[in-house]
Every structure is written in structure tokens, then in C-alpha cells.
């Protein structure tokens, strides 16, 4: 049974059960996730750390429905991701999931503000009304009309964060959000991530950055396919 | 080679896309090349196969001995055969009949035709050969019988093909052949039979002028109707087929050029996409020459099998309709002779693909390796001022297209050329219809003709709704000096301009009985200009001389026409007649005028156009044109598919991020629709401009330099081609979107482009 927007405290915003994924094929095949379980509660910021290639990004992709697991199940806001059509999965992502990537991945032809507005097209009707306030919240009003190539890394990542939050998602999934930033910019982004949990949003961060783990509610280690 | 094959296996889907585009271009070239080559060379092939004589002389019936004595003294003659052509003979077979048949009575010796089925006429009694067109139209085979007026029932021994005229029913006269021995059996022997045709084969065809110069005095005193050279016969056939054949042949050339442009653009786009891979090769120590050679080899390996397949399919698809078309003209399909041009087209396509890959690779390789590694054309060249874009998902897709200016330019150019070619097809089709149905296309202003004498013109002119009426006489004639340039004299008692007024290219309108206007086709053939003298020999009368005062752009009779006044022609031939041409008042109801003419005792008929009215002939033409248009449409589809696939590949991560933020498949389709629109919309605009300003005029000039062909394109054509390209774009968007959303989102985010 799906909860409407923010689930009760007793119900996890993100639930992973028995998640299994193998990458590569033949002799190069490697199981990076082996029956992984995780409950991410509303308002919680959980950091996942692990060596390079341990499957952190894969975990995030499976949690957000960007890829399909070989086994196991993902529930976001009480809704199962498996067995859905592409369009259905897209609707669910638009409503409940926000992504932040290490390399920002803003569309190069669109200004920072247009990138945020583009994501708002896929969310609820009031998403477009949140664009201006979010840009103010990430303190980017003065450069809202600039193209990504004209922005610093920190500014790009803050626009990417605004884009992830514009549809007011239940879960925010961040893949090395400070990995390409200097310390000061990283700190700003981290503040924004932390603040985003105030309204009950759950945040799952994959990181190598100790500054992130120090601000997390829980830190989980992913190694040899196991999360603990 | 092995390494190249490995490289290609590594990018299988892209190779398949490139191969599909090459095959589509091959298909277009195969169809257009087969049509163009077959039509352009059909006559010469048929002339050789049927042993067509170098000169065909038509005379009033003479004794064989008289003609022999005159003609066999001519220089450079290898052989002469004589025939008697008997006209207006009734023929009937298989439930079909005609009263205007022609029986050719042949004598031993060279025949001037080829037997394509059965056997030639021999000594057996009661046998005949029928012309291929008659056999096809009446469904006659070997052993069937045909009733011949005056000769009774004859058994068909063979089917003959001769190239001195177009085939029945395009030619209105069905023809059969019988031997002189057969006639002798029926009517008794004649030691000096009558003949009216002389088929002359020369020892040296290049010295035709010497023979013709001697022929003129030799036949002096005989009622010579015509001395037709092979070239003149060809003109007669071309005239019968109308402007259509010239248009199709030129269209074939244009279609081949279009396919070449598209293929080169596609090859260039593929190399630009692979700029980083080229950079890696350079960084690993490959020389510029090795890299360029490798790209060219890759292109050849992909293009060779695809081009062969496309050419083969295109040629096979066009062979049937083209052979049918040639059949109407009594011409012969090329058969294995087509292999040579197809091999040339194959080499050309492969060369275009290789050059299309090698040239941009060479240009890219002039840039620093670091620039190539970053994507080649994206970071090369002077920095462009960029500004943020808006316009929603469709606008974003359009910006994706514009961001790759080289690719956008080449794809839009290719689509524009293809679109212009399709517009040309429609314009040609429209022209065919108007040539068939609309006399105005020929510059004719009269709407009706009425059989009658000049004295009938006055009462007809008084009928309400009639603006003017005058007798229109036409006379077949030849240029007096060489007797080899057939021409048509069109004469009115007074001013011809109220009835037909082809535009003046030079000089002025005629103002007296001794002046003429000549068509540009004839003026070019005889070197005529205003002020020169034209000497003509009308069939069955003596020579007439006129002063040329104007050159007109007349489409009728391939521009080999002369406009004159009736008086001098009637002096030479008092029996000269012709129907009354009736010009209607502006806004007059033609039906009402026809009714009043009937009441006054005149039977009228509507004025037609220039092309043959045979419906199956036009049906075959339509099939050929449709095949060409279909091939071009497939090339367009392949071009749009490739560009969308390349854009999806380039923007794989952006599309994946869009999908990660919740964009449904419809949103991805909207983005790709924007990309397709950025290609199709400017291509349609350019296509219209290209057709109107370049292709139309070029084709019109090449097909009929002697007239102004209306090859413009109307709103319907633009809507059809624009709509067609949009539909093709929509199909491409659906195909590529389906493929793009099938990939997991994570795959697009993880990998570098």
C-alpha cells in the first residue's frame, strides 16, 4: 500500500530487500550486490561508503529505478518498482525520487534555471511554482540565466540539487555530490542536502568524502556485495 | 583488412545504420539509373538489334525498276531493300479489329526488322508476321490467325520488332508483314512490282551526308514523301512519346546526384562522430595517412555490400516497368548491357562513401590530437557566442540538432535535395497530365475544333460564346536542303496569335504570307535566325521558301514547327484543309457553345494536349515515377534515422538524466521530434527553393531547351512533400525513441559518450 507523500515515521521512504546485481559477463562477471537489504527512514541522511567499483553507484541506480536488479525488490514511498512500464516508472521517479550526480549532468544548452524548470515539467502542477524559491534557496538568483559552461562546479551542483528537489521527492539519491567540488563548495552542497531532510525527505548519499559521512545519520559500508 | 573488420564488428548497430543508408542510396540510383540508362539508350540498342537502315525513303508508289535505277547509283550504298506499304487495310484477330491497318509487302533481302518470337517469313503460303505491339495488345501468339482485308486469314509465323515507329497502340496503325511471293500467289506474279519504301544501308554511316547530297538530285521528279535518317526516325519516336522520355532520362541523372550528396553527407557525419576515436589512434602513434586510410577502408567495407544490394533491388524493381515503357516505343530493354552502368554506379557509390569518410577524416586530422580527443568539431574552430536556449522539450531537441552544425548542415542539405527531387517528380507528373489534357500548356488558346472548311469559320464565329474561328491547317514537311529534318507547318489564313501563341524567344510575329515563325527546336537544328531563309518541302508538293521573322518557344512536335499563313501552302496544294479552331470568349460556357455548335450542324471536339493519350502508357510512366519517389522517400527515412540515432548517441547522457528526473518515453519522443523538426522544416523550405530556382529550370532546359516547360511546384506538391517528410520524420522519431527508452537509464548515465 503506497503512502501519499511523506510516509509515517514507522514506514521507510526507501526499502531494499535482497537486492542482487552482477556486472560484466563471462569470466569478467562480478556480483557487486549480493542480497542487500536497506531501510531508509523519512528525514534520515544515510551515507554509503566503499572502495571504487564496490557497487555504490549501482546500488543508487537500482534504488532509483534506473536499472533492474537480478533479484530482490525496491520500494519507494511504499510503491514497488518492479513490474512497471517505462512510463509508469518515469511517473514514479518524477513524484518520489530526486537524483544528484557527481558530474552534475546539467543540459549544456539550457541555463541553470531552465535545467530546473525542465525537471519541473515532469512533476506535479505546483512544481513549476517552486523553481524560483528553490533557486533563491540555493543562492543562485544572480546566475540563474547562465549556461552550465559559465558556472563554477559548486554553482552547477547547486543547480543540480535544485533540479533534484523541484518535484519535492520523497527520496533524494546523491552519487558523490561533493566529489568534483572544492571544500567550500562541498560544504555548501552538504548544508543544502542536510537541510533537505528537515521536511522529512530521506537522503541516500554515496561518497568517499569524510565531510559527508560526518554529517550523516548513519554510515554504511559496501564491500564484497554486502552492506553493513 | 582484418583489423578494419574487427573495428566494424565493434560498432555493429552504427554500421548497420550506415549500410541501410547506403542501400537506400543504392536503391535510388538503381531505380533512376535503370530508368535513365534504359530510356537514353533504348533506341540505339533497338536500331542495332533490328538492323534498322541508315535511311528510310518514302515515295509515292513506283515501279521497282524505277526506284532501283535511281537509288542504286548513289554513292556509299551497301544494300537497298524495297517494300510496298499498303495502308487502310482492315485487320481483325482475337476479337479485336482495326480498319486502318498497314500491310508491308517485303521482298527477299535485308528486312529492317528482327523476329522476336517464332520465325521469319519464308516460302510457306498463308503466313504473316505481326508487329510486337499488335501481338501484345491483341494477345496474339505464334500459330494464331489474323484476318487481313483482301488477303483473308493468315497464320502468324512470328512476331517482329521494327524501330521505325512507336508501337501499336501508341502508334495508331497496326502493322503486319507478308511476302511478295504471298501476294503473287493471290494476285498473280508481277515482274516489276510497285513499291513505295526504300530501306538503305550505307557502307559507311559516317558519310551519310555524301549519300544524302546525291540522293536529292537522284530522286528529283519522283513524288518523294520523306527521306528519314536514323536520327530523324528517333525524333519521330521521341515526338510520339512526348516530352516524357527526356524528362525521365534527365530525372534519372538528378536522382543519382541526390543519392550521391546524401551518401557523402552520411559518411561525413559518421566520421565526425568518431572524432575522439580518431584522436586515440593518433595518440597511439598512427599517422594521419593511416587514420584516413582506415576510415576510407571502413567506409568501403560497409558501402560495398550495401550498395550492391540496393543497386540490385532498385534495378530489379525498375526493370519491369521500364521494359514495359520501352515496349510502347518499340525499343529494347538493355538486359545484360545494364550491368556495365550498374557496375559504374556501384563503383561511384563506393567511391562517394569512401571520399565522404576520407575527406572529413583528413580535415579532422589537421587538428591537434587533444582537440580530437575532446570531440573534434565541438571544440574546434573559433569560439561561438552561445546563449541559453528555451522552448521546452521540442526546442531542446532542436538545439541538440543545431549544436552539431556540420551534421545538421549535411542532413538538411541531403533532405532538401531529396525533397526537391520528390517535388520534381510531382511537377513532372503534373506536367504530364497538363500536356495530356490542357491545350494551354502548348500555347493553344482555342478550346474546340470543328471539322469543316474555311467558309464555315464565319458562321461559327457568330455563335454566342465564340470569340474567333479560323481554319487550322497542318502539313508535314522536311527541310529542303537535307530532307532529313522533319517538321510540322501550322497555318492559319490570317493572324495565328488569337488561336495559338507560343512565346517569342527572338524576333517578331509574322506579318505577311512570305514570313514564318519557327520553333526553337527547328531553329537550333537548322541554324535559323530571324532574317534567314527557310526552304521546306511539304509532303506531296514542291519546295516553298519563307523568310524567318521570329523564333518561338513551342513545345509541340519538339519545337520543330513552323507558323505560317495558309495562302502559299494552299497555292502549292489546293486540297489543303484542316479543322476550324474555335476560340471561346472569356468566361464562356464550353458546354453551352458545344450545344449551339451542334444545333448549327457542327460536330466539335475538345482540344487536347501533346503527349500520347494511351492510358496504359501513362500508367506505366506513373509506376516508374512512383518507384523513383519511393526510393527517394526511403533515402530520406534512412537519413533522418541516422541523424536521430547519432543525436541520441551524442546526447545519451542528457536523455538519461531527463529520464532519471522523471521524463516519460513521450518526453524523450518530444525531444527527438524537436531534433527531427529542426531537420525537416528547413529542408522543406530549401527543397521548394531548390526545385523552383535550380532543379526545375535545369531539368526543363535539358529535357526541352526549345520550349518553356512549366515545372514549377504548386501548393499541393509542397503539402504532399512537406507532409511526406514530416510523416517520415515521425516514423524515425518513433523508431529511435523506442530504441532509446529500451536502454536502462543507468547505462546512459554511467558511460562516457
Short mmCIF file of C-alpha atoms in Angstrom, two decimals, chain B residues 322-654:
data_model
loop_
_atom_site.label_atom_id
_atom_site.label_comp_id
_atom_site.label_asym_id
_atom_site.label_seq_id
_atom_site.Cartn_x
_atom_site.Cartn_y
_atom_site.Cartn_z
CA UNK B 322 10.91 0.27 -67.79
CA UNK B 323 10.77 -2.68 -70.18
CA UNK B 324 7.03 -2.15 -70.46
CA UNK B 325 7.64 1.53 -71.22
CA UNK B 326 10.28 0.67 -73.83
CA UNK B 327 7.83 -1.78 -75.38
CA UNK B 328 5.50 1.11 -76.16
CA UNK B 329 8.32 2.78 -78.06
CA UNK B 330 9.38 -0.36 -79.93
CA UNK B 331 12.65 -0.11 -78.10
CA UNK B 332 14.64 -2.82 -76.40
CA UNK B 333 15.45 -3.24 -72.69
CA UNK B 334 19.18 -3.23 -72.00
CA UNK B 335 19.33 -6.72 -70.44
CA UNK B 336 22.90 -7.61 -69.54
CA UNK B 337 24.11 -4.33 -71.05
CA UNK B 338 22.77 -2.71 -67.88
CA UNK B 339 25.47 -4.50 -65.88
CA UNK B 340 28.14 -2.08 -67.10
CA UNK B 341 26.37 1.10 -65.93
CA UNK B 342 25.34 -0.64 -62.72
CA UNK B 343 28.97 -1.59 -62.10
CA UNK B 344 29.90 2.03 -62.73
CA UNK B 345 27.19 3.18 -60.33
CA UNK B 346 28.45 0.66 -57.76
CA UNK B 347 32.00 1.99 -58.09
CA UNK B 348 30.65 5.54 -57.88
CA UNK B 349 28.64 4.86 -54.73
CA UNK B 350 31.54 3.13 -53.01
CA UNK B 351 33.88 5.94 -54.08
CA UNK B 352 31.45 8.57 -52.77
CA UNK B 353 31.18 6.73 -49.44
CA UNK B 354 34.97 6.38 -49.19
CA UNK B 355 35.57 10.02 -50.15
CA UNK B 356 32.79 11.11 -47.79
CA UNK B 357 34.66 9.38 -44.97
CA UNK B 358 38.21 10.21 -46.02
CA UNK B 359 37.73 13.93 -46.61
CA UNK B 360 36.33 14.86 -43.15
CA UNK B 361 38.82 12.44 -41.56
CA UNK B 362 41.62 14.30 -43.32
CA UNK B 363 40.24 17.65 -42.21
CA UNK B 364 39.71 16.47 -38.64
CA UNK B 365 43.22 15.10 -38.51
CA UNK B 366 44.67 18.53 -39.19
CA UNK B 367 43.52 19.49 -35.71
CA UNK B 368 45.56 18.85 -32.59
CA UNK B 369 45.17 15.34 -31.17
CA UNK B 370 43.94 16.82 -27.89
CA UNK B 371 41.12 18.57 -29.74
CA UNK B 372 40.14 15.30 -31.42
CA UNK B 373 40.08 13.54 -28.08
CA UNK B 374 37.65 16.16 -26.81
CA UNK B 375 35.28 15.57 -29.68
CA UNK B 376 36.78 17.12 -32.78
CA UNK B 377 34.31 19.51 -34.30
CA UNK B 378 32.77 20.50 -30.97
CA UNK B 379 35.86 22.18 -29.69
CA UNK B 380 37.49 23.15 -32.95
CA UNK B 381 37.18 26.43 -34.77
CA UNK B 382 36.61 29.87 -33.36
CA UNK B 383 34.62 30.01 -30.15
CA UNK B 384 30.98 30.81 -30.83
CA UNK B 385 28.99 33.07 -28.62
CA UNK B 386 26.36 30.93 -27.00
CA UNK B 387 23.29 31.85 -25.12
CA UNK B 388 20.81 29.93 -23.09
CA UNK B 389 18.02 28.25 -25.02
CA UNK B 390 14.40 27.79 -24.19
CA UNK B 391 11.38 26.37 -25.95
CA UNK B 392 10.50 23.29 -23.96
CA UNK B 393 11.31 19.72 -24.87
CA UNK B 394 10.80 20.22 -28.60
CA UNK B 395 13.01 23.31 -28.50
CA UNK B 396 15.64 21.36 -26.60
CA UNK B 397 15.62 18.68 -29.30
CA UNK B 398 16.03 21.36 -31.95
CA UNK B 399 19.02 22.76 -30.07
CA UNK B 400 20.52 19.28 -29.94
CA UNK B 401 20.32 19.26 -33.73
CA UNK B 402 21.75 22.77 -34.16
CA UNK B 403 24.63 22.07 -31.75
CA UNK B 404 26.20 19.78 -34.39
CA UNK B 405 26.31 22.28 -37.19
CA UNK B 406 28.22 20.10 -39.62
CA UNK B 407 25.84 17.21 -39.20
CA UNK B 408 22.80 19.47 -39.27
CA UNK B 409 24.01 21.13 -42.45
CA UNK B 410 24.77 17.88 -44.23
CA UNK B 411 21.50 16.21 -43.21
CA UNK B 412 19.38 19.24 -44.07
CA UNK B 413 21.19 19.50 -47.42
CA UNK B 414 20.59 15.85 -48.16
CA UNK B 415 16.91 16.06 -47.19
CA UNK B 416 16.48 19.27 -49.16
CA UNK B 417 17.95 17.70 -52.29
CA UNK B 418 15.76 14.62 -51.82
CA UNK B 419 12.71 16.79 -51.16
CA UNK B 420 13.45 18.84 -54.27
CA UNK B 421 13.75 15.62 -56.25
CA UNK B 422 10.36 14.48 -54.94
CA UNK B 423 8.86 17.86 -55.83
CA UNK B 424 10.34 17.36 -59.27
CA UNK B 425 8.56 14.01 -59.57
CA UNK B 426 5.27 15.69 -58.72
CA UNK B 427 5.95 18.55 -61.10
CA UNK B 428 6.75 16.09 -63.89
CA UNK B 429 3.55 14.16 -63.12
CA UNK B 430 1.53 17.40 -63.15
CA UNK B 431 3.17 18.38 -66.42
CA UNK B 432 2.30 15.03 -67.97
CA UNK B 433 -1.33 15.46 -67.01
CA UNK B 434 -1.46 19.00 -68.31
CA UNK B 435 0.33 18.03 -71.52
CA UNK B 436 -2.28 15.34 -71.95
CA UNK B 437 -5.31 17.40 -71.01
CA UNK B 438 -4.56 21.10 -71.17
CA UNK B 439 -4.02 22.68 -74.58
CA UNK B 440 -2.89 25.88 -72.86
CA UNK B 441 0.36 24.10 -71.96
CA UNK B 442 1.19 24.15 -75.67
CA UNK B 443 0.28 27.79 -76.03
CA UNK B 444 -3.04 26.91 -77.66
CA UNK B 445 -5.81 29.36 -77.00
CA UNK B 446 -8.58 27.60 -78.86
CA UNK B 447 -10.71 25.20 -76.89
CA UNK B 448 -12.61 23.38 -79.64
CA UNK B 449 -12.06 22.12 -83.15
CA UNK B 450 -14.76 21.57 -85.72
CA UNK B 451 -14.26 19.60 -88.98
CA UNK B 452 -15.07 21.90 -91.85
CA UNK B 453 -13.90 24.35 -94.48
CA UNK B 454 -12.66 27.92 -94.05
CA UNK B 455 -16.06 29.08 -95.25
CA UNK B 456 -17.54 27.56 -92.08
CA UNK B 457 -15.41 29.83 -89.89
CA UNK B 458 -17.63 32.90 -90.27
CA UNK B 459 -20.92 31.26 -89.18
CA UNK B 460 -19.13 29.55 -86.30
CA UNK B 461 -17.60 32.85 -85.17
CA UNK B 462 -21.11 34.34 -84.95
CA UNK B 463 -22.27 31.72 -82.42
CA UNK B 464 -22.63 33.33 -78.95
CA UNK B 465 -19.64 32.48 -76.72
CA UNK B 466 -17.24 32.11 -79.66
CA UNK B 467 -14.54 34.79 -79.79
CA UNK B 468 -12.89 33.73 -83.04
CA UNK B 469 -12.79 30.86 -85.50
CA UNK B 470 -10.36 30.03 -88.31
CA UNK B 471 -9.19 27.01 -90.23
CA UNK B 472 -6.05 25.43 -88.81
CA UNK B 473 -4.04 23.52 -91.38
CA UNK B 474 -1.07 21.33 -90.58
CA UNK B 475 1.39 19.97 -93.11
CA UNK B 476 4.22 17.51 -92.58
CA UNK B 477 7.31 18.68 -94.38
CA UNK B 478 11.07 18.37 -94.48
CA UNK B 479 13.89 20.82 -94.72
CA UNK B 480 14.62 21.17 -98.44
CA UNK B 481 18.36 21.07 -98.16
CA UNK B 482 18.90 17.81 -96.35
CA UNK B 483 15.41 16.24 -96.45
CA UNK B 484 16.25 14.77 -93.05
CA UNK B 485 14.75 17.30 -90.66
CA UNK B 486 11.06 16.51 -90.34
CA UNK B 487 8.96 19.49 -89.35
CA UNK B 488 5.33 20.47 -88.99
CA UNK B 489 3.88 23.57 -90.63
CA UNK B 490 0.90 25.09 -88.81
CA UNK B 491 -1.00 27.58 -90.87
CA UNK B 492 -3.93 29.95 -90.38
CA UNK B 493 -5.49 32.17 -93.02
CA UNK B 494 -4.57 35.26 -91.03
CA UNK B 495 -3.03 36.03 -87.67
CA UNK B 496 -2.35 32.86 -85.67
CA UNK B 497 -1.84 34.64 -82.35
CA UNK B 498 -5.53 34.67 -81.33
CA UNK B 499 -5.50 30.86 -81.65
CA UNK B 500 -2.06 29.82 -80.54
CA UNK B 501 0.74 31.98 -79.34
CA UNK B 502 3.84 30.18 -78.09
CA UNK B 503 6.09 32.82 -76.52
CA UNK B 504 8.52 34.63 -78.79
CA UNK B 505 12.15 33.93 -77.97
CA UNK B 506 13.55 36.21 -80.65
CA UNK B 507 12.34 38.45 -83.48
CA UNK B 508 8.71 39.32 -84.10
CA UNK B 509 5.39 37.80 -85.12
CA UNK B 510 4.82 37.08 -88.80
CA UNK B 511 3.03 39.83 -90.74
CA UNK B 512 2.82 38.57 -94.34
CA UNK B 513 2.33 35.41 -96.40
CA UNK B 514 6.05 35.14 -97.12
CA UNK B 515 7.10 35.20 -93.46
CA UNK B 516 7.19 32.46 -90.85
CA UNK B 517 7.88 31.98 -87.16
CA UNK B 518 9.83 28.83 -86.39
CA UNK B 519 10.08 26.79 -83.20
CA UNK B 520 13.34 26.94 -81.28
CA UNK B 521 13.81 23.17 -81.77
CA UNK B 522 13.84 23.60 -85.54
CA UNK B 523 15.84 26.82 -85.39
CA UNK B 524 18.56 25.04 -83.41
CA UNK B 525 18.58 22.05 -85.75
CA UNK B 526 18.86 24.16 -88.92
CA UNK B 527 20.76 27.14 -87.54
CA UNK B 528 17.89 29.50 -88.29
CA UNK B 529 17.70 33.05 -87.01
CA UNK B 530 15.37 35.98 -87.87
CA UNK B 531 16.26 37.25 -91.33
CA UNK B 532 17.35 33.83 -92.69
CA UNK B 533 15.52 31.92 -95.36
CA UNK B 534 13.72 28.62 -94.70
CA UNK B 535 13.19 26.25 -97.61
CA UNK B 536 10.77 23.43 -96.97
CA UNK B 537 9.40 20.58 -98.96
CA UNK B 538 5.85 19.74 -97.87
CA UNK B 539 4.83 16.12 -98.38
CA UNK B 540 3.49 15.69 -101.87
CA UNK B 541 4.29 19.15 -103.25
CA UNK B 542 7.14 21.31 -104.41
CA UNK B 543 9.56 23.45 -102.46
CA UNK B 544 8.44 26.60 -100.63
CA UNK B 545 10.68 29.37 -99.33
CA UNK B 546 9.90 31.72 -96.46
CA UNK B 547 11.70 34.43 -94.53
CA UNK B 548 12.10 33.66 -90.83
CA UNK B 549 11.00 36.65 -88.74
CA UNK B 550 10.57 35.10 -85.29
CA UNK B 551 11.72 32.19 -83.13
CA UNK B 552 9.09 30.81 -80.73
CA UNK B 553 9.31 28.53 -77.71
CA UNK B 554 6.88 25.92 -78.95
CA UNK B 555 6.50 22.60 -77.19
CA UNK B 556 4.54 20.93 -79.97
CA UNK B 557 6.48 18.47 -82.10
CA UNK B 558 9.61 19.04 -80.01
CA UNK B 559 9.75 22.62 -81.22
CA UNK B 560 10.14 21.52 -84.85
CA UNK B 561 7.25 23.63 -86.04
CA UNK B 562 6.73 26.47 -88.46
CA UNK B 563 3.90 29.01 -88.11
CA UNK B 564 2.85 30.39 -91.46
CA UNK B 565 -0.17 31.77 -93.30
CA UNK B 566 -2.24 29.41 -95.36
CA UNK B 567 -2.09 31.24 -98.72
CA UNK B 568 1.22 29.96 -100.14
CA UNK B 569 0.69 26.46 -98.80
CA UNK B 570 -2.70 26.35 -100.50
CA UNK B 571 -1.17 27.61 -103.75
CA UNK B 572 1.17 24.62 -103.60
CA UNK B 573 -1.54 22.18 -102.55
CA UNK B 574 -5.09 23.36 -103.34
CA UNK B 575 -6.51 20.42 -101.36
CA UNK B 576 -5.02 21.75 -98.12
CA UNK B 577 -7.60 21.53 -95.36
CA UNK B 578 -7.90 21.24 -91.63
CA UNK B 579 -10.36 21.68 -88.83
CA UNK B 580 -11.78 25.01 -87.69
CA UNK B 581 -10.10 26.14 -84.49
CA UNK B 582 -12.66 27.76 -82.17
CA UNK B 583 -11.56 30.20 -79.50
CA UNK B 584 -14.12 30.87 -76.79
CA UNK B 585 -14.90 34.20 -75.18
CA UNK B 586 -13.50 34.68 -71.72
CA UNK B 587 -15.88 33.06 -69.23
CA UNK B 588 -17.94 31.35 -71.91
CA UNK B 589 -19.55 28.04 -71.03
CA UNK B 590 -17.89 25.46 -73.25
CA UNK B 591 -20.77 23.03 -72.88
CA UNK B 592 -23.22 25.66 -73.99
CA UNK B 593 -21.08 26.57 -77.01
CA UNK B 594 -20.80 22.89 -77.94
CA UNK B 595 -24.60 22.61 -77.73
CA UNK B 596 -25.06 25.63 -80.01
CA UNK B 597 -22.49 24.29 -82.47
CA UNK B 598 -24.43 21.02 -82.59
CA UNK B 599 -27.65 22.95 -83.22
CA UNK B 600 -25.91 24.71 -86.10
CA UNK B 601 -24.84 21.34 -87.50
CA UNK B 602 -21.20 21.35 -86.41
CA UNK B 603 -19.65 18.43 -84.51
CA UNK B 604 -16.96 19.78 -82.22
CA UNK B 605 -14.27 18.10 -80.19
CA UNK B 606 -12.25 19.43 -77.25
CA UNK B 607 -8.66 20.42 -77.87
CA UNK B 608 -6.15 18.04 -76.31
CA UNK B 609 -2.54 18.23 -75.28
CA UNK B 610 0.72 16.90 -76.64
CA UNK B 611 1.52 13.59 -75.03
CA UNK B 612 0.07 10.31 -76.15
CA UNK B 613 -3.32 9.61 -74.70
CA UNK B 614 -2.80 5.92 -74.31
CA UNK B 615 -3.84 5.21 -70.74
CA UNK B 616 -1.59 2.22 -70.19
CA UNK B 617 1.42 4.18 -71.41
CA UNK B 618 0.70 6.87 -68.85
CA UNK B 619 0.02 4.20 -66.25
CA UNK B 620 3.48 2.72 -66.79
CA UNK B 621 5.01 6.18 -66.55
CA UNK B 622 3.21 6.77 -63.29
CA UNK B 623 4.54 3.44 -61.96
CA UNK B 624 8.09 4.41 -62.86
CA UNK B 625 7.75 7.81 -61.23
CA UNK B 626 6.23 6.25 -58.11
CA UNK B 627 9.11 3.77 -57.87
CA UNK B 628 11.61 6.61 -58.06
CA UNK B 629 9.70 8.66 -55.45
CA UNK B 630 9.51 5.66 -53.13
CA UNK B 631 13.25 5.12 -53.40
CA UNK B 632 13.89 8.78 -52.56
CA UNK B 633 11.49 8.55 -49.61
CA UNK B 634 13.43 5.57 -48.27
CA UNK B 635 16.66 7.54 -48.57
CA UNK B 636 15.05 10.37 -46.56
CA UNK B 637 13.92 7.92 -43.89
CA UNK B 638 17.42 6.48 -43.64
CA UNK B 639 18.98 9.98 -43.43
CA UNK B 640 16.64 11.12 -40.65
CA UNK B 641 17.01 7.82 -38.80
CA UNK B 642 20.76 8.11 -38.90
CA UNK B 643 20.84 11.69 -37.66
CA UNK B 644 18.40 10.93 -34.85
CA UNK B 645 20.40 7.85 -33.89
CA UNK B 646 23.60 9.91 -33.87
CA UNK B 647 21.94 12.65 -31.80
CA UNK B 648 20.61 10.08 -29.34
CA UNK B 649 24.07 8.65 -29.08
CA UNK B 650 25.70 12.07 -28.57
CA UNK B 651 23.04 13.11 -26.07
CA UNK B 652 22.73 9.74 -24.44
CA UNK B 653 23.62 11.10 -21.02
CA UNK B 654 21.35 14.15 -21.30
#
